[in-house]
């Protein structure tokens, strides 16, 4: 039987996402706005391996993070 693919779920105690298997955390980063404060949409995303096997990766789009997750075990 084939294994289920990994999905992103909203993190319970923080903003961002965790994978369905609990191995990776995806955190949004908000940049400054022209009017002061922060923009309402993330300007980049950071992928963190909670087991420490892979280094953190930062990408501008969430779809880039999803592509990286497809390649990793």
PDB file of N, CA, C and O in Angstrom:
ATOM      1  N   UNK A   1       0.836  -1.174   0.000  1.00  0.00           N
ATOM      2  CA  UNK A   1       0.000   0.000   0.000  1.00  0.00           C
ATOM      3  C   UNK A   1       0.887   1.246   0.000  1.00  0.00           C
ATOM      4  O   UNK A   1       1.855   1.326   0.722  1.00  0.00           O
ATOM      5  N   UNK A   2       0.546   2.222  -0.816  1.00  0.00           N
ATOM      6  CA  UNK A   2       1.322   3.453  -0.904  1.00  0.00           C
ATOM      7  C   UNK A   2       1.101   4.306   0.343  1.00  0.00           C
ATOM      8  O   UNK A   2       0.020   4.315   0.922  1.00  0.00           O
ATOM      9  N   UNK A   3       2.146   5.023   0.731  1.00  0.00           N
ATOM     10  CA  UNK A   3       2.023   5.897   1.889  1.00  0.00           C
ATOM     11  C   UNK A   3       1.304   7.180   1.492  1.00  0.00           C
ATOM     12  O   UNK A   3       1.343   7.602   0.344  1.00  0.00           O
ATOM     13  N   UNK A   4       0.663   7.808   2.461  1.00  0.00           N
ATOM     14  CA  UNK A   4      -0.027   9.069   2.206  1.00  0.00           C
ATOM     15  C   UNK A   4       1.003  10.169   1.991  1.00  0.00           C
ATOM     16  O   UNK A   4       2.060  10.169   2.610  1.00  0.00           O
ATOM     17  N   UNK A   5       0.671  11.111   1.138  1.00  0.00           N
ATOM     18  CA  UNK A   5       1.580  12.230   0.917  1.00  0.00           C
ATOM     19  C   UNK A   5       1.521  13.180   2.109  1.00  0.00           C
ATOM     20  O   UNK A   5       0.530  13.253   2.825  1.00  0.00           O
ATOM     21  N   UNK A   6       2.594  13.889   2.308  1.00  0.00           N
ATOM     22  CA  UNK A   6       2.698  14.841   3.414  1.00  0.00           C
ATOM     23  C   UNK A   6       1.873  16.078   3.079  1.00  0.00           C
ATOM     24  O   UNK A   6       1.913  16.583   1.956  1.00  0.00           O
ATOM     25  N   UNK A   7       1.124  16.578   4.043  1.00  0.00           N
ATOM     26  CA  UNK A   7       0.314  17.777   3.842  1.00  0.00           C
ATOM     27  C   UNK A   7       0.699  18.832   4.877  1.00  0.00           C
ATOM     28  O   UNK A   7       1.262  18.507   5.913  1.00  0.00           O
ATOM     29  N   UNK A   8       0.369  20.077   4.578  1.00  0.00           N
ATOM     30  CA  UNK A   8       0.603  21.177   5.525  1.00  0.00           C
ATOM     31  C   UNK A   8      -0.675  21.435   6.313  1.00  0.00           C
ATOM     32  O   UNK A   8      -1.762  21.490   5.745  1.00  0.00           O
ATOM     33  N   UNK A   9      -0.511  21.586   7.623  1.00  0.00           N
ATOM     34  CA  UNK A   9      -1.630  21.894   8.505  1.00  0.00           C
ATOM     35  C   UNK A   9      -1.281  23.125   9.320  1.00  0.00           C
ATOM     36  O   UNK A   9      -0.121  23.348   9.618  1.00  0.00           O
ATOM     37  N   UNK A  10      -2.291  23.880   9.685  1.00  0.00           N
ATOM     38  CA  UNK A  10      -2.052  25.074  10.499  1.00  0.00           C
ATOM     39  C   UNK A  10      -1.441  24.676  11.830  1.00  0.00           C
ATOM     40  O   UNK A  10      -1.868  23.713  12.460  1.00  0.00           O
ATOM     41  N   UNK A  11      -0.439  25.419  12.268  1.00  0.00           N
ATOM     42  CA  UNK A  11       0.193  25.169  13.558  1.00  0.00           C
ATOM     43  C   UNK A  11      -0.765  25.567  14.675  1.00  0.00           C
ATOM     44  O   UNK A  11      -1.468  26.571  14.573  1.00  0.00           O
ATOM     45  N   UNK A  12      -0.792  24.778  15.747  1.00  0.00           N
ATOM     46  CA  UNK A  12      -1.737  25.039  16.839  1.00  0.00           C
ATOM     47  C   UNK A  12      -1.326  26.221  17.700  1.00  0.00           C
ATOM     48  O   UNK A  12      -2.148  27.030  18.093  1.00  0.00           O
ATOM     49  N   UNK A  13      -0.047  26.325  18.054  1.00  0.00           N
ATOM     50  CA  UNK A  13       0.346  27.349  19.019  1.00  0.00           C
ATOM     51  C   UNK A  13       1.184  28.473  18.405  1.00  0.00           C
ATOM     52  O   UNK A  13       1.764  29.263  19.129  1.00  0.00           O
ATOM     53  N   UNK A  14       1.256  28.548  17.095  1.00  0.00           N
ATOM     54  CA  UNK A  14       2.032  29.620  16.466  1.00  0.00           C
ATOM     55  C   UNK A  14       1.464  29.886  15.076  1.00  0.00           C
ATOM     56  O   UNK A  14       0.662  29.113  14.574  1.00  0.00           O
ATOM     57  N   UNK A  15       1.892  30.984  14.468  1.00  0.00           N
ATOM     58  CA  UNK A  15       1.458  31.208  13.095  1.00  0.00           C
ATOM     59  C   UNK A  15       2.307  30.331  12.179  1.00  0.00           C
ATOM     60  O   UNK A  15       3.404  29.913  12.516  1.00  0.00           O
ATOM     61  N   UNK A  16       1.777  30.007  11.026  1.00  0.00           N
ATOM     62  CA  UNK A  16       2.490  29.144  10.097  1.00  0.00           C
ATOM     63  C   UNK A  16       1.872  27.762  10.018  1.00  0.00           C
ATOM     64  O   UNK A  16       0.702  27.570  10.351  1.00  0.00           O
ATOM     65  N   UNK A  17       2.688  26.804   9.571  1.00  0.00           N
ATOM     66  CA  UNK A  17       2.206  25.457   9.321  1.00  0.00           C
ATOM     67  C   UNK A  17       3.187  24.426   9.866  1.00  0.00           C
ATOM     68  O   UNK A  17       4.356  24.718  10.067  1.00  0.00           O
ATOM     69  N   UNK A  18       2.691  23.217  10.066  1.00  0.00           N
ATOM     70  CA  UNK A  18       3.517  22.043  10.338  1.00  0.00           C
ATOM     71  C   UNK A  18       3.069  20.965   9.362  1.00  0.00           C
ATOM     72  O   UNK A  18       1.928  20.974   8.898  1.00  0.00           O
ATOM     73  N   UNK A  19       3.965  20.031   9.053  1.00  0.00           N
ATOM     74  CA  UNK A  19       3.578  18.949   8.159  1.00  0.00           C
ATOM     75  C   UNK A  19       2.765  17.915   8.922  1.00  0.00           C
ATOM     76  O   UNK A  19       2.841  17.820  10.146  1.00  0.00           O
ATOM     77  N   UNK A  20       1.994  17.131   8.188  1.00  0.00           N
ATOM     78  CA  UNK A  20       1.110  16.143   8.811  1.00  0.00           C
ATOM     79  C   UNK A  20       1.880  15.093   9.596  1.00  0.00           C
ATOM     80  O   UNK A  20       1.368  14.533  10.557  1.00  0.00           O
ATOM     81  N   UNK A  21       3.146  14.845   9.226  1.00  0.00           N
ATOM     82  CA  UNK A  21       3.951  13.874   9.977  1.00  0.00           C
ATOM     83  C   UNK A  21       4.731  14.521  11.123  1.00  0.00           C
ATOM     84  O   UNK A  21       5.405  13.849  11.890  1.00  0.00           O
ATOM     85  N   UNK A  22       4.643  15.853  11.258  1.00  0.00           N
ATOM     86  CA  UNK A  22       5.279  16.559  12.360  1.00  0.00           C
ATOM     87  C   UNK A  22       6.769  16.779  12.212  1.00  0.00           C
ATOM     88  O   UNK A  22       7.425  17.226  13.144  1.00  0.00           O
ATOM     89  N   UNK A  23       7.336  16.510  11.042  1.00  0.00           N
ATOM     90  CA  UNK A  23       8.785  16.637  10.870  1.00  0.00           C
ATOM     91  C   UNK A  23       9.235  18.053  10.520  1.00  0.00           C
ATOM     92  O   UNK A  23      10.328  18.479  10.902  1.00  0.00           O
ATOM     93  N   UNK A  24       8.438  18.784   9.771  1.00  0.00           N
ATOM     94  CA  UNK A  24       8.839  20.112   9.292  1.00  0.00           C
ATOM     95  C   UNK A  24       7.888  21.192   9.793  1.00  0.00           C
ATOM     96  O   UNK A  24       6.702  20.958   9.971  1.00  0.00           O
ATOM     97  N   UNK A  25       8.452  22.392   9.982  1.00  0.00           N
ATOM     98  CA  UNK A  25       7.681  23.571  10.366  1.00  0.00           C
ATOM     99  C   UNK A  25       7.898  24.631   9.298  1.00  0.00           C
ATOM    100  O   UNK A  25       9.030  24.854   8.851  1.00  0.00           O
ATOM    101  N   UNK A  26       6.828  25.295   8.883  1.00  0.00           N
ATOM    102  CA  UNK A  26       6.892  26.352   7.879  1.00  0.00           C
ATOM    103  C   UNK A  26       6.417  27.645   8.542  1.00  0.00           C
ATOM    104  O   UNK A  26       5.304  27.717   9.048  1.00  0.00           O
ATOM    105  N   UNK A  27       7.294  28.652   8.546  1.00  0.00           N
ATOM    106  CA  UNK A  27       7.023  29.902   9.251  1.00  0.00           C
ATOM    107  C   UNK A  27       6.995  31.073   8.267  1.00  0.00           C
ATOM    108  O   UNK A  27       7.918  31.225   7.468  1.00  0.00           O
ATOM    109  N   UNK A  28       5.956  31.908   8.315  1.00  0.00           N
ATOM    110  CA  UNK A  28       5.914  33.092   7.445  1.00  0.00           C
ATOM    111  C   UNK A  28       6.736  34.239   8.034  1.00  0.00           C
ATOM    112  O   UNK A  28       6.910  34.343   9.254  1.00  0.00           O
ATOM    113  N   UNK A  29       7.237  35.098   7.157  1.00  0.00           N
ATOM    114  CA  UNK A  29       7.947  36.308   7.580  1.00  0.00           C
ATOM    115  C   UNK A  29       7.287  37.495   6.889  1.00  0.00           C
ATOM    116  O   UNK A  29       7.032  37.462   5.696  1.00  0.00           O
ATOM    117  N   UNK A  30       7.017  38.529   7.670  1.00  0.00           N
ATOM    118  CA  UNK A  30       6.339  39.708   7.157  1.00  0.00           C
ATOM    119  C   UNK A  30       7.324  40.870   7.086  1.00  0.00           C
ATOM    120  O   UNK A  30       8.017  41.158   8.050  1.00  0.00           O
ATOM    121  N   UNK A  31       7.376  41.530   5.947  1.00  0.00           N
ATOM    122  CA  UNK A  31       8.277  42.658   5.759  1.00  0.00           C
ATOM    123  C   UNK A  31       7.608  43.964   6.152  1.00  0.00           C
ATOM    124  O   UNK A  31       6.404  44.013   6.413  1.00  0.00           O
ATOM    125  N   UNK A  32       8.383  45.039   6.201  1.00  0.00           N
ATOM    126  CA  UNK A  32       7.811  46.347   6.553  1.00  0.00           C
ATOM    127  C   UNK A  32       6.952  46.890   5.405  1.00  0.00           C
ATOM    128  O   UNK A  32       7.204  46.602   4.236  1.00  0.00           O
ATOM    129  N   UNK A  33       5.930  47.639   5.754  1.00  0.00           N
ATOM    130  CA  UNK A  33       5.101  48.262   4.726  1.00  0.00           C
ATOM    131  C   UNK A  33       5.568  49.692   4.495  1.00  0.00           C
ATOM    132  O   UNK A  33       6.322  50.258   5.297  1.00  0.00           O
ATOM    133  N   UNK A  34       5.107  50.281   3.437  1.00  0.00           N
ATOM    134  CA  UNK A  34       5.485  51.661   3.120  1.00  0.00           C
ATOM    135  C   UNK A  34       4.852  52.663   4.082  1.00  0.00           C
ATOM    136  O   UNK A  34       5.353  53.759   4.263  1.00  0.00           O
ATOM    137  N   UNK A  35       3.747  52.276   4.715  1.00  0.00           N
ATOM    138  CA  UNK A  35       3.036  53.179   5.633  1.00  0.00           C
ATOM    139  C   UNK A  35       3.411  52.941   7.091  1.00  0.00           C
ATOM    140  O   UNK A  35       2.824  53.511   7.980  1.00  0.00           O
ATOM    141  N   UNK A  36       4.353  52.083   7.333  1.00  0.00           N
ATOM    142  CA  UNK A  36       4.717  51.733   8.705  1.00  0.00           C
ATOM    143  C   UNK A  36       4.037  50.445   9.121  1.00  0.00           C
ATOM    144  O   UNK A  36       3.035  50.049   8.552  1.00  0.00           O
ATOM    145  N   UNK A  37       4.581  49.757  10.072  1.00  0.00           N
ATOM    146  CA  UNK A  37       4.027  48.475  10.482  1.00  0.00           C
ATOM    147  C   UNK A  37       4.505  47.370   9.560  1.00  0.00           C
ATOM    148  O   UNK A  37       5.556  47.470   8.924  1.00  0.00           O
ATOM    149  N   UNK A  38       3.726  46.308   9.462  1.00  0.00           N
ATOM    150  CA  UNK A  38       4.081  45.172   8.612  1.00  0.00           C
ATOM    151  C   UNK A  38       3.024  44.970   7.536  1.00  0.00           C
ATOM    152  O   UNK A  38       1.864  45.359   7.707  1.00  0.00           O
ATOM    153  N   UNK A  39       3.423  44.353   6.442  1.00  0.00           N
ATOM    154  CA  UNK A  39       2.477  44.035   5.377  1.00  0.00           C
ATOM    155  C   UNK A  39       1.555  42.921   5.851  1.00  0.00           C
ATOM    156  O   UNK A  39       1.862  42.176   6.780  1.00  0.00           O
ATOM    157  N   UNK A  40       0.396  42.788   5.211  1.00  0.00           N
ATOM    158  CA  UNK A  40      -0.591  41.806   5.659  1.00  0.00           C
ATOM    159  C   UNK A  40      -0.319  40.403   5.115  1.00  0.00           C
ATOM    160  O   UNK A  40      -0.854  39.436   5.638  1.00  0.00           O
ATOM    161  N   UNK A  41       0.491  40.288   4.077  1.00  0.00           N
ATOM    162  CA  UNK A  41       0.816  38.975   3.512  1.00  0.00           C
ATOM    163  C   UNK A  41       2.292  38.675   3.715  1.00  0.00           C
ATOM    164  O   UNK A  41       3.124  39.587   3.697  1.00  0.00           O
ATOM    165  N   UNK A  42       2.639  37.406   3.878  1.00  0.00           N
ATOM    166  CA  UNK A  42       4.055  37.054   4.076  1.00  0.00           C
ATOM    167  C   UNK A  42       4.912  37.457   2.877  1.00  0.00           C
ATOM    168  O   UNK A  42       4.491  37.320   1.726  1.00  0.00           O
ATOM    169  N   UNK A  43       6.106  37.943   3.166  1.00  0.00           N
ATOM    170  CA  UNK A  43       7.048  38.283   2.101  1.00  0.00           C
ATOM    171  C   UNK A  43       7.994  37.121   1.818  1.00  0.00           C
ATOM    172  O   UNK A  43       8.619  37.084   0.765  1.00  0.00           O
ATOM    173  N   UNK A  44       8.113  36.178   2.766  1.00  0.00           N
ATOM    174  CA  UNK A  44       8.919  34.970   2.553  1.00  0.00           C
ATOM    175  C   UNK A  44       8.490  33.909   3.562  1.00  0.00           C
ATOM    176  O   UNK A  44       7.764  34.187   4.515  1.00  0.00           O
ATOM    177  N   UNK A  45       8.951  32.681   3.310  1.00  0.00           N
ATOM    178  CA  UNK A  45       8.632  31.530   4.158  1.00  0.00           C
ATOM    179  C   UNK A  45       9.914  30.792   4.507  1.00  0.00           C
ATOM    180  O   UNK A  45      10.811  30.696   3.678  1.00  0.00           O
ATOM    181  N   UNK A  46       9.988  30.263   5.728  1.00  0.00           N
ATOM    182  CA  UNK A  46      11.144  29.487   6.161  1.00  0.00           C
ATOM    183  C   UNK A  46      10.703  28.065   6.473  1.00  0.00           C
ATOM    184  O   UNK A  46       9.727  27.849   7.197  1.00  0.00           O
ATOM    185  N   UNK A  47      11.429  27.096   5.910  1.00  0.00           N
ATOM    186  CA  UNK A  47      11.186  25.676   6.156  1.00  0.00           C
ATOM    187  C   UNK A  47      12.233  25.181   7.144  1.00  0.00           C
ATOM    188  O   UNK A  47      13.425  25.298   6.900  1.00  0.00           O
ATOM    189  N   UNK A  48      11.785  24.630   8.275  1.00  0.00           N
ATOM    190  CA  UNK A  48      12.673  24.141   9.324  1.00  0.00           C
ATOM    191  C   UNK A  48      12.453  22.649   9.520  1.00  0.00           C
ATOM    192  O   UNK A  48      11.312  22.207   9.706  1.00  0.00           O
ATOM    193  N   UNK A  49      13.539  21.866   9.470  1.00  0.00           N
ATOM    194  CA  UNK A  49      13.477  20.435   9.761  1.00  0.00           C
ATOM    195  C   UNK A  49      13.601  20.269  11.271  1.00  0.00           C
ATOM    196  O   UNK A  49      14.632  20.585  11.853  1.00  0.00           O
ATOM    197  N   UNK A  50      12.551  19.776  11.916  1.00  0.00           N
ATOM    198  CA  UNK A  50      12.549  19.664  13.373  1.00  0.00           C
ATOM    199  C   UNK A  50      13.454  18.546  13.875  1.00  0.00           C
ATOM    200  O   UNK A  50      13.784  18.501  15.060  1.00  0.00           O
ATOM    201  N   UNK A  51      13.894  17.648  12.989  1.00  0.00           N
ATOM    202  CA  UNK A  51      14.837  16.603  13.370  1.00  0.00           C
ATOM    203  C   UNK A  51      16.282  17.041  13.177  1.00  0.00           C
ATOM    204  O   UNK A  51      17.207  16.358  13.581  1.00  0.00           O
ATOM    205  N   UNK A  52      16.490  18.199  12.528  1.00  0.00           N
ATOM    206  CA  UNK A  52      17.822  18.756  12.363  1.00  0.00           C
ATOM    207  C   UNK A  52      18.665  18.130  11.268  1.00  0.00           C
ATOM    208  O   UNK A  52      19.858  18.413  11.167  1.00  0.00           O
ATOM    209  N   UNK A  53      18.077  17.326  10.407  1.00  0.00           N
ATOM    210  CA  UNK A  53      18.842  16.656   9.351  1.00  0.00           C
ATOM    211  C   UNK A  53      19.171  17.594   8.188  1.00  0.00           C
ATOM    212  O   UNK A  53      20.220  17.479   7.565  1.00  0.00           O
ATOM    213  N   UNK A  54      18.266  18.545   7.888  1.00  0.00           N
ATOM    214  CA  UNK A  54      18.458  19.477   6.780  1.00  0.00           C
ATOM    215  C   UNK A  54      18.556  20.904   7.325  1.00  0.00           C
ATOM    216  O   UNK A  54      17.911  21.241   8.309  1.00  0.00           O
ATOM    217  N   UNK A  55      19.323  21.771   6.673  1.00  0.00           N
ATOM    218  CA  UNK A  55      19.399  23.175   7.111  1.00  0.00           C
ATOM    219  C   UNK A  55      18.098  23.914   6.777  1.00  0.00           C
ATOM    220  O   UNK A  55      17.327  23.473   5.924  1.00  0.00           O
ATOM    221  N   UNK A  56      17.877  25.041   7.444  1.00  0.00           N
ATOM    222  CA  UNK A  56      16.700  25.862   7.150  1.00  0.00           C
ATOM    223  C   UNK A  56      16.793  26.403   5.734  1.00  0.00           C
ATOM    224  O   UNK A  56      17.870  26.736   5.251  1.00  0.00           O
ATOM    225  N   UNK A  57      15.637  26.502   5.085  1.00  0.00           N
ATOM    226  CA  UNK A  57      15.573  27.073   3.738  1.00  0.00           C
ATOM    227  C   UNK A  57      14.545  28.186   3.738  1.00  0.00           C
ATOM    228  O   UNK A  57      13.461  28.032   4.292  1.00  0.00           O
ATOM    229  N   UNK A  58      14.880  29.313   3.146  1.00  0.00           N
ATOM    230  CA  UNK A  58      13.944  30.433   3.039  1.00  0.00           C
ATOM    231  C   UNK A  58      13.612  30.648   1.571  1.00  0.00           C
ATOM    232  O   UNK A  58      14.512  30.700   0.723  1.00  0.00           O
ATOM    233  N   UNK A  59      12.334  30.770   1.276  1.00  0.00           N
ATOM    234  CA  UNK A  59      11.862  30.974  -0.090  1.00  0.00           C
ATOM    235  C   UNK A  59      10.770  32.040  -0.100  1.00  0.00           C
ATOM    236  O   UNK A  59      10.026  32.190   0.869  1.00  0.00           O
ATOM    237  N   UNK A  60      10.607  32.763  -1.212  1.00  0.00           N
ATOM    238  CA  UNK A  60       9.607  33.832  -1.263  1.00  0.00           C
ATOM    239  C   UNK A  60       8.166  33.322  -1.395  1.00  0.00           C
ATOM    240  O   UNK A  60       7.240  33.999  -0.978  1.00  0.00           O
ATOM    241  N   UNK A  61       7.970  32.127  -1.951  1.00  0.00           N
ATOM    242  CA  UNK A  61       6.619  31.625  -2.187  1.00  0.00           C
ATOM    243  C   UNK A  61       6.368  30.314  -1.451  1.00  0.00           C
ATOM    244  O   UNK A  61       7.253  29.454  -1.368  1.00  0.00           O
ATOM    245  N   UNK A  62       5.147  30.145  -0.969  1.00  0.00           N
ATOM    246  CA  UNK A  62       4.783  28.911  -0.274  1.00  0.00           C
ATOM    247  C   UNK A  62       4.823  27.708  -1.222  1.00  0.00           C
ATOM    248  O   UNK A  62       5.177  26.608  -0.807  1.00  0.00           O
ATOM    249  N   UNK A  63       4.523  27.914  -2.498  1.00  0.00           N
ATOM    250  CA  UNK A  63       4.579  26.803  -3.458  1.00  0.00           C
ATOM    251  C   UNK A  63       6.014  26.289  -3.617  1.00  0.00           C
ATOM    252  O   UNK A  63       6.225  25.090  -3.863  1.00  0.00           O
ATOM    253  N   UNK A  64       7.020  27.147  -3.455  1.00  0.00           N
ATOM    254  CA  UNK A  64       8.415  26.703  -3.485  1.00  0.00           C
ATOM    255  C   UNK A  64       8.717  25.781  -2.307  1.00  0.00           C
ATOM    256  O   UNK A  64       9.427  24.788  -2.439  1.00  0.00           O
ATOM    257  N   UNK A  65       8.173  26.107  -1.143  1.00  0.00           N
ATOM    258  CA  UNK A  65       8.346  25.269   0.045  1.00  0.00           C
ATOM    259  C   UNK A  65       7.694  23.911  -0.186  1.00  0.00           C
ATOM    260  O   UNK A  65       8.259  22.867   0.149  1.00  0.00           O
ATOM    261  N   UNK A  66       6.500  23.905  -0.782  1.00  0.00           N
ATOM    262  CA  UNK A  66       5.820  22.639  -1.072  1.00  0.00           C
ATOM    263  C   UNK A  66       6.641  21.774  -2.026  1.00  0.00           C
ATOM    264  O   UNK A  66       6.701  20.560  -1.873  1.00  0.00           O
ATOM    265  N   UNK A  67       7.288  22.386  -3.014  1.00  0.00           N
ATOM    266  CA  UNK A  67       8.134  21.636  -3.941  1.00  0.00           C
ATOM    267  C   UNK A  67       9.325  21.009  -3.220  1.00  0.00           C
ATOM    268  O   UNK A  67       9.692  19.872  -3.510  1.00  0.00           O
ATOM    269  N   UNK A  68       9.916  21.735  -2.288  1.00  0.00           N
ATOM    270  CA  UNK A  68      11.025  21.198  -1.516  1.00  0.00           C
ATOM    271  C   UNK A  68      10.560  20.000  -0.680  1.00  0.00           C
ATOM    272  O   UNK A  68      11.240  18.981  -0.592  1.00  0.00           O
ATOM    273  N   UNK A  69       9.381  20.122  -0.088  1.00  0.00           N
ATOM    274  CA  UNK A  69       8.846  19.031   0.740  1.00  0.00           C
ATOM    275  C   UNK A  69       8.574  17.768  -0.066  1.00  0.00           C
ATOM    276  O   UNK A  69       8.716  16.665   0.448  1.00  0.00           O
ATOM    277  N   UNK A  70       8.205  17.919  -1.335  1.00  0.00           N
ATOM    278  CA  UNK A  70       7.975  16.747  -2.187  1.00  0.00           C
ATOM    279  C   UNK A  70       9.256  15.956  -2.419  1.00  0.00           C
ATOM    280  O   UNK A  70       9.221  14.738  -2.588  1.00  0.00           O
ATOM    281  N   UNK A  71      10.386  16.643  -2.434  1.00  0.00           N
ATOM    282  CA  UNK A  71      11.670  15.998  -2.686  1.00  0.00           C
ATOM    283  C   UNK A  71      12.260  15.329  -1.458  1.00  0.00           C
ATOM    284  O   UNK A  71      13.096  14.449  -1.560  1.00  0.00           O
ATOM    285  N   UNK A  72      11.863  15.775  -0.269  1.00  0.00           N
ATOM    286  CA  UNK A  72      12.452  15.264   0.969  1.00  0.00           C
ATOM    287  C   UNK A  72      11.685  14.066   1.518  1.00  0.00           C
ATOM    288  O   UNK A  72      10.483  13.958   1.324  1.00  0.00           O
ATOM    289  N   UNK A  73      12.418  13.205   2.259  1.00  0.00           N
ATOM    290  CA  UNK A  73      11.734  12.043   2.853  1.00  0.00           C
ATOM    291  C   UNK A  73      10.845  12.447   4.029  1.00  0.00           C
ATOM    292  O   UNK A  73      11.000  13.469   4.619  1.00  0.00           O
TER     293      UNK A  73
END
